[in-house]
Each structure stands twice: as C-alpha cells, then as structure tokens.
mmCIF file of C-alpha atoms in Angstrom:
data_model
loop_
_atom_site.group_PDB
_atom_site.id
_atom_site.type_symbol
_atom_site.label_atom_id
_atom_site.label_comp_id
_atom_site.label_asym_id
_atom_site.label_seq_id
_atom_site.Cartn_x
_atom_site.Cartn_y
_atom_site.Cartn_z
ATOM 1 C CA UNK A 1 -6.078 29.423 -16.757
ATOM 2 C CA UNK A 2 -5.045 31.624 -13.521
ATOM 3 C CA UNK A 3 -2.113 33.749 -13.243
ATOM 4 C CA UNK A 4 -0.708 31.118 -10.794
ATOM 5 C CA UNK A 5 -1.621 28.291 -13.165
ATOM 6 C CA UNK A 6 0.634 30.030 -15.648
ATOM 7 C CA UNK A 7 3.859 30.900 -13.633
ATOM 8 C CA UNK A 8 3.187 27.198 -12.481
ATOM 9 C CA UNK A 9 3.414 25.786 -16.166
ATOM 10 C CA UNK A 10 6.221 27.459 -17.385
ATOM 11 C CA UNK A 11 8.348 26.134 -13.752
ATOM 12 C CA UNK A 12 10.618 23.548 -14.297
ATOM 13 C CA UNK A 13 9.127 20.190 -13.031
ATOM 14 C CA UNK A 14 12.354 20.025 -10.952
ATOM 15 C CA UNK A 15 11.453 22.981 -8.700
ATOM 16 C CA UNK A 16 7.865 21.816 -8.542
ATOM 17 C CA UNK A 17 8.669 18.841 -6.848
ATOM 18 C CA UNK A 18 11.218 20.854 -4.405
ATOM 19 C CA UNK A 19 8.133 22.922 -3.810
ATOM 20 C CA UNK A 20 5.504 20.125 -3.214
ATOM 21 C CA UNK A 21 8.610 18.421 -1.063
ATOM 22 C CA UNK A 22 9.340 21.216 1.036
ATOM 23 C CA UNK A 23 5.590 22.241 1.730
ATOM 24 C CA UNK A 24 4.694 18.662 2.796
ATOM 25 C CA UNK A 25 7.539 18.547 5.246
ATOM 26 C CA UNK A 26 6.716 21.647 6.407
ATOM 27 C CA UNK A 27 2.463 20.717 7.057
ATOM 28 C CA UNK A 28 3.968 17.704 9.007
ATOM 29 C CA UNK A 29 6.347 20.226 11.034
ATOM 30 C CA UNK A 30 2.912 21.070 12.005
ATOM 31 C CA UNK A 31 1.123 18.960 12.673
ATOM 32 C CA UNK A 32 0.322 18.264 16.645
ATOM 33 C CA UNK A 33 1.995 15.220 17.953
ATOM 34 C CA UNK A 34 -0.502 12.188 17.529
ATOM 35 C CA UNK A 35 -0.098 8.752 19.726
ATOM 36 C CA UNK A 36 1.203 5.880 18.648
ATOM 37 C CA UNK A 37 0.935 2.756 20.492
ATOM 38 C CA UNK A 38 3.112 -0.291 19.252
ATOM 39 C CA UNK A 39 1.310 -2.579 22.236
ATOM 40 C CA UNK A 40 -1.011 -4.685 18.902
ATOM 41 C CA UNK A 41 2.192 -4.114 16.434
ATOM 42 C CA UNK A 42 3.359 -7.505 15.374
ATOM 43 C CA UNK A 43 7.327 -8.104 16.154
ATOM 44 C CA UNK A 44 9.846 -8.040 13.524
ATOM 45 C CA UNK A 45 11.664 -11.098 14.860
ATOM 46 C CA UNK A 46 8.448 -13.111 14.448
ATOM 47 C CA UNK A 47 8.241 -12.492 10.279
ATOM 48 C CA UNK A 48 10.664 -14.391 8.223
ATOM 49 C CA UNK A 49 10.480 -13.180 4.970
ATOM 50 C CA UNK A 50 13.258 -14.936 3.090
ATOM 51 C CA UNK A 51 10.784 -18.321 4.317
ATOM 52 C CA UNK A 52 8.037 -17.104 2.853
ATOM 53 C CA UNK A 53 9.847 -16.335 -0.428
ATOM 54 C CA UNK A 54 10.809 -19.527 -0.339
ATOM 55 C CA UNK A 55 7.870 -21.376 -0.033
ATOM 56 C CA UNK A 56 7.440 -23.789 -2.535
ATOM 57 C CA UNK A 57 3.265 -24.294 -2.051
ATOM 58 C CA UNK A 58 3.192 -20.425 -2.358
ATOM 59 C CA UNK A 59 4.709 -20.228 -5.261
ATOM 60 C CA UNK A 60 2.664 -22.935 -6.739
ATOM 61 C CA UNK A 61 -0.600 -20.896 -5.770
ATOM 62 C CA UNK A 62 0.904 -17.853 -6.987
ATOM 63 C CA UNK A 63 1.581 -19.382 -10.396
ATOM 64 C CA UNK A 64 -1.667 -20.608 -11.036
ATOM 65 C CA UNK A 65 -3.493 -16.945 -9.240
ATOM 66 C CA UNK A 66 -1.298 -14.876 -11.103
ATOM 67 C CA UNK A 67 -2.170 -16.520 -14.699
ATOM 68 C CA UNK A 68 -5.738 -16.328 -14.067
ATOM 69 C CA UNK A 69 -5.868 -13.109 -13.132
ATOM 70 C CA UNK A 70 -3.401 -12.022 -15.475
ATOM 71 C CA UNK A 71 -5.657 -13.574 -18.734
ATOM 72 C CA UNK A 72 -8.143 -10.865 -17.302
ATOM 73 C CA UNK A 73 -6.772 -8.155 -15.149
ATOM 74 C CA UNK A 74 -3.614 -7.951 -17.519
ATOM 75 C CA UNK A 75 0.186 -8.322 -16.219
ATOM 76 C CA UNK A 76 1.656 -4.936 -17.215
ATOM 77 C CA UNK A 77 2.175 -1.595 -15.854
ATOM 78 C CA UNK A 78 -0.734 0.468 -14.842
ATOM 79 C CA UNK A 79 -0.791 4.067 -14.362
ATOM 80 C CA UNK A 80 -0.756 4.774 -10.868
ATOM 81 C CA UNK A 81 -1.286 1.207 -9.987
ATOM 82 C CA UNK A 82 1.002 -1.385 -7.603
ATOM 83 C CA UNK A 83 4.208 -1.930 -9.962
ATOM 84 C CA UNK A 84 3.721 -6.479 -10.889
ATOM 85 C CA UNK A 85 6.930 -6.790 -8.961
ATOM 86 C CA UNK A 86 4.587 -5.403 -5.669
ATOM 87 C CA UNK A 87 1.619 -7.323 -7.066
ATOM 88 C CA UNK A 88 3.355 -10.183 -6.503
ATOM 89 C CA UNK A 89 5.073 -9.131 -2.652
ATOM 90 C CA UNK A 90 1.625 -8.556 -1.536
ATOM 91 C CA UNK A 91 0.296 -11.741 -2.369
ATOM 92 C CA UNK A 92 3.005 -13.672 -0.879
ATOM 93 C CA UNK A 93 2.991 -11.464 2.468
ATOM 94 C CA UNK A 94 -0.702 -12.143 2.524
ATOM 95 C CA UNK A 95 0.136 -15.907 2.190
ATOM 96 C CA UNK A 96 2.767 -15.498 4.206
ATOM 97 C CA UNK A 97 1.544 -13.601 7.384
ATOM 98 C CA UNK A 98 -2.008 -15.282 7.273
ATOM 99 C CA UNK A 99 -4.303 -12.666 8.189
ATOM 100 C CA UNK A 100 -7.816 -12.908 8.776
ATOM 101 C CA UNK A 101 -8.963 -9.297 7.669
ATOM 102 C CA UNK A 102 -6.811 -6.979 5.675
ATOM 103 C CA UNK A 103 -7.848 -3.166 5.273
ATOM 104 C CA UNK A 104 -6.406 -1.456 2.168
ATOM 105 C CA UNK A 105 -6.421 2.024 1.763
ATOM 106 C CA UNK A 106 -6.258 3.150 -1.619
ATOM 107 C CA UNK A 107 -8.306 0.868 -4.099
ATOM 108 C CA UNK A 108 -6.934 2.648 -7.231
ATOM 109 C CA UNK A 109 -7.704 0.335 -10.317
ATOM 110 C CA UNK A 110 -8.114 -2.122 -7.907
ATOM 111 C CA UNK A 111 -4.453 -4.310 -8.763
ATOM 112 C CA UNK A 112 -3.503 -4.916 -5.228
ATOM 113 C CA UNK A 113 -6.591 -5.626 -3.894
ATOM 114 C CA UNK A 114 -7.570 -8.701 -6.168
ATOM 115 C CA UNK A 115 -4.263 -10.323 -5.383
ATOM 116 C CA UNK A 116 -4.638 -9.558 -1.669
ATOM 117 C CA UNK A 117 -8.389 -11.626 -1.779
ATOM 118 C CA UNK A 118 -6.710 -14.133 -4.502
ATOM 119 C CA UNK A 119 -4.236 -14.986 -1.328
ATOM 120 C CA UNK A 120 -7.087 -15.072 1.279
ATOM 121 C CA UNK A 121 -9.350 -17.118 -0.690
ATOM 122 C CA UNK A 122 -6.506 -20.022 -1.100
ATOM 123 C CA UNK A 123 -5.889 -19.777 3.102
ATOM 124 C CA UNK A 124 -7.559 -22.018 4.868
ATOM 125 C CA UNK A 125 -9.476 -19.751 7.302
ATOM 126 C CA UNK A 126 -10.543 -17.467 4.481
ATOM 127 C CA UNK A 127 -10.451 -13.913 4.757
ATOM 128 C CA UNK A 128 -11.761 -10.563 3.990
ATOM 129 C CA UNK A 129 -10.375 -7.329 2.420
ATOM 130 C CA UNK A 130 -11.881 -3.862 3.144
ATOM 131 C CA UNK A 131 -10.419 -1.623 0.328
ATOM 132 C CA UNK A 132 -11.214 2.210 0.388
ATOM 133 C CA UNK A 133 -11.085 5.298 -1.729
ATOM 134 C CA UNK A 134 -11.780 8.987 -1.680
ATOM 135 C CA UNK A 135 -13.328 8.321 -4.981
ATOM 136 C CA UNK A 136 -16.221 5.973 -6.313
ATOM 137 C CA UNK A 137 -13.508 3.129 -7.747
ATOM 138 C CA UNK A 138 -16.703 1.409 -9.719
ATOM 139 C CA UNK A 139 -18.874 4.396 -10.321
ATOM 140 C CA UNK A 140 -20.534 3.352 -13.801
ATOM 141 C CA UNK A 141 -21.250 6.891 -14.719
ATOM 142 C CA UNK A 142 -17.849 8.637 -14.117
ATOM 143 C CA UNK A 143 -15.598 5.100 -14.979
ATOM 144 C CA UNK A 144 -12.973 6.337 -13.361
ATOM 145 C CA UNK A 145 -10.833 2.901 -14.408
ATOM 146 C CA UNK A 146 -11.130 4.366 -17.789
ATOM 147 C CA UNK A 147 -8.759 7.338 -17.079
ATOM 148 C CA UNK A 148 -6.348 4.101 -16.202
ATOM 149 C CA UNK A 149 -6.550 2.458 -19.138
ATOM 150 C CA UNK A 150 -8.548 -0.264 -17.639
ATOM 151 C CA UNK A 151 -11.531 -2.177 -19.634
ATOM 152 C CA UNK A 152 -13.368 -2.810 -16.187
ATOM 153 C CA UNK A 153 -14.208 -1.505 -12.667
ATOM 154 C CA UNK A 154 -12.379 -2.970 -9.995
ATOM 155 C CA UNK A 155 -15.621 -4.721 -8.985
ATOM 156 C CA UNK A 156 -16.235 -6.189 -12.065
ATOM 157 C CA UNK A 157 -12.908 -7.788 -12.289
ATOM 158 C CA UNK A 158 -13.537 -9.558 -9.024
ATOM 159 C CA UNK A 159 -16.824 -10.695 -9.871
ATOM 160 C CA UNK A 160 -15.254 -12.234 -12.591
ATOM 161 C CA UNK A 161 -12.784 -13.510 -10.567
ATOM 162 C CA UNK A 162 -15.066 -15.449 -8.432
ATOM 163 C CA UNK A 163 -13.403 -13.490 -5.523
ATOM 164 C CA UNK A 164 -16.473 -12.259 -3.345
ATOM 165 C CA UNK A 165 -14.062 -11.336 -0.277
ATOM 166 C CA UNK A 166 -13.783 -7.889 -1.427
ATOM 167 C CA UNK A 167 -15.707 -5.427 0.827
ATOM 168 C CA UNK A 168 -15.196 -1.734 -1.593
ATOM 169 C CA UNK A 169 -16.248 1.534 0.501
ATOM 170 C CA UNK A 170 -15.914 5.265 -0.798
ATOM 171 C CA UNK A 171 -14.626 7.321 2.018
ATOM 172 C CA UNK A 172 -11.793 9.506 3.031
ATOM 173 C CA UNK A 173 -8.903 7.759 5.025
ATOM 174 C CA UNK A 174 -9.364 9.662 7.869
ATOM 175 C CA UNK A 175 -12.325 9.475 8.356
ATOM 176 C CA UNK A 176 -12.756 6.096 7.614
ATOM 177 C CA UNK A 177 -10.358 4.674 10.527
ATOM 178 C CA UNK A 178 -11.453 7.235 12.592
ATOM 179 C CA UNK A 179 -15.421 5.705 12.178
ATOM 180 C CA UNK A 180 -14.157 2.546 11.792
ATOM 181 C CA UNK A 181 -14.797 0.128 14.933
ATOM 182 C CA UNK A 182 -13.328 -3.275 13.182
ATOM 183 C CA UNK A 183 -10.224 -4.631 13.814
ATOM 184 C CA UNK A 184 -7.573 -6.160 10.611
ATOM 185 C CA UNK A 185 -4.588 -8.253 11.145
ATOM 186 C CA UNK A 186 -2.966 -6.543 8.106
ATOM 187 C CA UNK A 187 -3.325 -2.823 6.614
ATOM 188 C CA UNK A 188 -1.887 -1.982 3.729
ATOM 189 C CA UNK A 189 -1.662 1.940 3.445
ATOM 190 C CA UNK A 190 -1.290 3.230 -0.433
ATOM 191 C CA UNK A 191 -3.740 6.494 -0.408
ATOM 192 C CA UNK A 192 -2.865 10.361 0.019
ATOM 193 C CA UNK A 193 1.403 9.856 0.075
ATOM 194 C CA UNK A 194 1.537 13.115 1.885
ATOM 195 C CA UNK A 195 3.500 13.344 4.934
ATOM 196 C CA UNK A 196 0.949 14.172 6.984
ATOM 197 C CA UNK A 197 -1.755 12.298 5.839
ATOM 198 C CA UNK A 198 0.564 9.210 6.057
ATOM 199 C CA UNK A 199 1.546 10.320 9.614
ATOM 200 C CA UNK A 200 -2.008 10.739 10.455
ATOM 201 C CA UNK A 201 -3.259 7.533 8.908
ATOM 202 C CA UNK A 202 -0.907 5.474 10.793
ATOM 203 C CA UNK A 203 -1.853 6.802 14.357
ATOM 204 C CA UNK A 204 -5.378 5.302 13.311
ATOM 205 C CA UNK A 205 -4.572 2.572 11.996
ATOM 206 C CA UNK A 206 -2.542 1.164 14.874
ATOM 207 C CA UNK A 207 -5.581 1.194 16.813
ATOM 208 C CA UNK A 208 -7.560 -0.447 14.205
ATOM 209 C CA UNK A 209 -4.487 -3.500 14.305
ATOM 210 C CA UNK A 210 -5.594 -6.782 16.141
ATOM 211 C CA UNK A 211 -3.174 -8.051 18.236
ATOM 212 C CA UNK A 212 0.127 -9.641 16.896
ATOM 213 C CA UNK A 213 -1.266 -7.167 13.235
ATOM 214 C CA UNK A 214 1.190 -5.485 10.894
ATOM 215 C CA UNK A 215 1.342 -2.275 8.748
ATOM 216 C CA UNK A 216 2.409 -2.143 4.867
ATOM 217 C CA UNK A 217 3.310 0.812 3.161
ATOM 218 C CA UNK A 218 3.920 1.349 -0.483
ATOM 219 C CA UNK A 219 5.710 3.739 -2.132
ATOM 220 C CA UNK A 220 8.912 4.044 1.298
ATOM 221 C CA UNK A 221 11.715 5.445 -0.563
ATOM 222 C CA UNK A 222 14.225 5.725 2.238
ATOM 223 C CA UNK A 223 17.153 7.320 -0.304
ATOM 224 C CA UNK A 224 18.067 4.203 -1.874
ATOM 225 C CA UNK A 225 19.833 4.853 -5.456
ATOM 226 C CA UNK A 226 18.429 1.667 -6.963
ATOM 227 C CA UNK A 227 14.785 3.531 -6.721
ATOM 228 C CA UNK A 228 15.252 6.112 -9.258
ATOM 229 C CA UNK A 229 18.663 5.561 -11.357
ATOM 230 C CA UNK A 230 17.678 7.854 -13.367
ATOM 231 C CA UNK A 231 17.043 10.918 -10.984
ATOM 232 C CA UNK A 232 13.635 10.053 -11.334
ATOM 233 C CA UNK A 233 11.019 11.648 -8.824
ATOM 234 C CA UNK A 234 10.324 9.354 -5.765
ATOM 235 C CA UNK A 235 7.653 10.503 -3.090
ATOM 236 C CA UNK A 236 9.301 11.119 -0.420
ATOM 237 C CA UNK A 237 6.071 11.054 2.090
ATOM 238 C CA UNK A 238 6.140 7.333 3.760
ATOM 239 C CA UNK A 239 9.380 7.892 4.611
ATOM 240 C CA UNK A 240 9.024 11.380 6.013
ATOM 241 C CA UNK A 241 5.989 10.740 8.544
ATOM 242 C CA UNK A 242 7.686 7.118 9.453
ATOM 243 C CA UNK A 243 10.822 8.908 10.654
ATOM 244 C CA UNK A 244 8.996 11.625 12.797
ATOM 245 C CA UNK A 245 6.917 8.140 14.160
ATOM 246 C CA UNK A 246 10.014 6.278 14.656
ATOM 247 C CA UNK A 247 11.338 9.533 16.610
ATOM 248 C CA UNK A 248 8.381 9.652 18.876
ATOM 249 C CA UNK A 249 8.375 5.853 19.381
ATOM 250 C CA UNK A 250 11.539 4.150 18.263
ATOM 251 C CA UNK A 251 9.688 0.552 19.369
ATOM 252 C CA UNK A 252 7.996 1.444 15.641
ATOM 253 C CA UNK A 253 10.097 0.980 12.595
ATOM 254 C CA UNK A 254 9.583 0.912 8.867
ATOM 255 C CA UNK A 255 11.614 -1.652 7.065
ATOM 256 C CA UNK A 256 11.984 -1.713 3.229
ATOM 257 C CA UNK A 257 11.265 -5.387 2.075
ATOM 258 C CA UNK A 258 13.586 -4.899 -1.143
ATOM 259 C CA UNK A 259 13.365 -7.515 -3.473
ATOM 260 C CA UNK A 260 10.196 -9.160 -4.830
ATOM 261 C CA UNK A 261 10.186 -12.949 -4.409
ATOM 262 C CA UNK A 262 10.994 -14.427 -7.998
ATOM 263 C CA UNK A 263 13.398 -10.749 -8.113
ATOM 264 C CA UNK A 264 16.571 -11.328 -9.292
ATOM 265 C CA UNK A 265 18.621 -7.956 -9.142
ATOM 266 C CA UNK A 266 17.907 -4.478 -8.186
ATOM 267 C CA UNK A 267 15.481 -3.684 -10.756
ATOM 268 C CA UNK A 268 12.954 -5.553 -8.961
ATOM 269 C CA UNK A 269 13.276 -4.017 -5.986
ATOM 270 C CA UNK A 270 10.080 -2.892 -4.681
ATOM 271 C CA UNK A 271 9.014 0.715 -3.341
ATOM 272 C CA UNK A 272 6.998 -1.559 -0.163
ATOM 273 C CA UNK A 273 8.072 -1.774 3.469
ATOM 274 C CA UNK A 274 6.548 -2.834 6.479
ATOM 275 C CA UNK A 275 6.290 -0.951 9.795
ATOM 276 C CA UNK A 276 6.390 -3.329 12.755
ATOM 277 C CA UNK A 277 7.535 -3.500 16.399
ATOM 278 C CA UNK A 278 11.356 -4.030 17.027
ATOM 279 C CA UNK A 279 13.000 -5.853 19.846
ATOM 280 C CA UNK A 280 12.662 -9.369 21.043
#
C-alpha cells in the first residue's frame, strides 16, 4: 500500500466524499462547452406519467413479467444494481413511452436491462435494447456477476428468459455514442456518475435520439431529504452536469419522476428522472 493509499484509509469517509465531490465539480468547471440540441428531445407536455401508472393492462403485464423474472433473476437488492422500486419505473416507462430501440448505458448485473426487453417483448411492434459496459458483463473467465452476488451472467439470465432482444456490447460510453451511427427512441444513462462524463454522455446521446426520443437518468439526486434520511451519501453527478446543460439550454430539463408506480410513500421514491424538452 502507497503512502497516499494510507493517509487515504485513515480519512474519514465524510471528507472523502467532499473530496471526490469537489474534484468532480471542478473537472466539469472544465470541461469545454459541448452542444446540445433539444430539436429530437421529446416534449414534457406529451408524457403523462400518472396515466401510465395507472394503466391497468400494464400492471397486469408487469405482474406476470415481474414473477417470472423474479423466480430467476431474484427480487431483492443488488449491489450496485437498479433499486426493485426503479426496476419496476423502467418497465412501465418502457410500456409507457413505446419505444422502438432503447440504448442503455451501464449493463451492471444486467437488472434493468431484462425488464427494459421484458416491456419491449409484450409491445406490439417489438423492440430492441443495446446495453453497454466498460467491462465484459458475461465474461466466463473473470464472472464479474459473481463480485455481485449473482448466480448468472446477465446473458444467461436472458437466455433463460426467452428474451433474445438484448443486443450486449463492451465499450466505453464515449466512445460508444461517439461510433455509434443508430438512432434509439429511449436512452437510459446509468454508467460513469461523474459530472463530466454524465455531461459528456448526454451531448452524444441527444444526437443519437430519434425524433420525438427521451433521456433517463438514474441516480438524479436534486437535494431532496427523502433520498438519504439518514445523511447517507447520494452522487451528486446527474444532477451537477444536468444543471450546467439546463444553463446552456434551458429548452432541456431533468425532471425527477418520484414515486414508483405501486409506491406508496416516500420510501419508494426513486433516484430516476427524465431529461426532456419543456414548453408547449
């Protein structure tokens, strides 16, 4: 262990996350002003999310998704993984917002992205999901599910999930929608939460948007108490890069989603928010 690896260990975890905080505000500081065009960005006053909460054949398909994949993903809390509160938003907003081709960065364990193909598989026009990671998700050598807690690769689950909509890639972000030449009607961004990553990451990916497409982010903590009651730690780098890109364009706005669909207080209020076009 380094010098600096042992002044870092004996820091408070308090002032380690003031430090992390404060240096990724300051990379975005400087970081050179990107575009970013709202002209594909999908209106707020077009979504009604309270009607797709509500949705009565939605809820019937999530009901009958959710317990299959539950008897072999599992239903609990994963390390690092989509909370099942935001396992279950996604799959209604999928439902909900009908796209055709959904890009996720961030496969993870691969939680998100099985409900996300579960939703497209039950649309009628079908669908595909793209889901990337920096790191080999279903590597069988280096298993990294197994560091998770997870029995399976995220592959394997969806084979055995009959869902064969899932396209996985290993790739940075950047580079990724950068190469990329496809369009998606829905991204979901859950990678590197750094502000600058996130800011960067979104100027790509509003090209990548088809027209009338919309942005999700996960982990937008915009200050809200009910997110960490306990002074918990909250990553503050959504929220940081979507206020410098509201700044630049105000047309572009991130707005927390709050409460899962079968939620009934604040403690299942989810850490997701969409970032969509405002005005009429």
């Amino acid at each position: 262990m380094s010098i600096k690896e042992i002044i870092r260990s004996k820091l408070p975890p308090s002032f380690l996350r003031f430090q992390d905080d404060w240096r990724g505000r300051y990379a975005l500081s400087r970081e050179q002003k990107l575009p970013f065009s709202s002209i594909s960005l999908r209106r707020f006053a077009t979504i009604d999310i309270n009607n797709i909460w509500q949705d009565n054949n939605i809820h019937q398909y999530w009901n009958e998704d959710h317990r299959i994949i539950g008897d072999i993903f599992g239903l609990g809390e994963y390390n690092l993984a989509v909370s099942p509160d935001c396992r279950q938003t996604i799959y209604f907003l999928t439902m909900g917002l009908r796209p055709k081709r959904v890009l996720e960065i961030g496969t993870n364990v691969g939680g998100s992205a099985l409900y996300i193909a579960a939703a497209l598989k039950r649309l009628e026009s079908g669908g595909k999901l793209v889901t990337v990671d920096i790191v080999d998700v279903n590597h069988p050598a280096s298993a990294p599910w197994v560091d998770f807690g997870m029995k399976n690769s995220p592959s394997k689950y969806a084979k055995e999930l009959n869902l064969d909509n899932i396209s996985f890639h290993k790739s940075d972000s950047i580079e990724f929608l950068s190469k990329c030449d496809e369009k998606f009607d829905l991204i979901f961004l859950d990678g590197d939460h750094s502000p600058k990553t996130v800011y960067r990451e979104t100027s790509l990916a509003l090209k990548r948007l088809s027209e009338g497409g919309i942005i999700l982010l996960h982990d937008y903590y915009d200050g809200l108490r009910q997110f960490n009651p306990n002074g918990e730690y909250i990553i503050p780098g959504p929220f940081v890069a979507c206020k410098r890109i509201h700044s630049e364009n105000p047309e572009i706005e991130a707005r927390p989603i709050g409460i899962s669909p079968s939620g009934k207080n604040q403690c299942n209020v989810t850490s997701l928010a969409l970032l969509g076009r405002v005005g009429p």
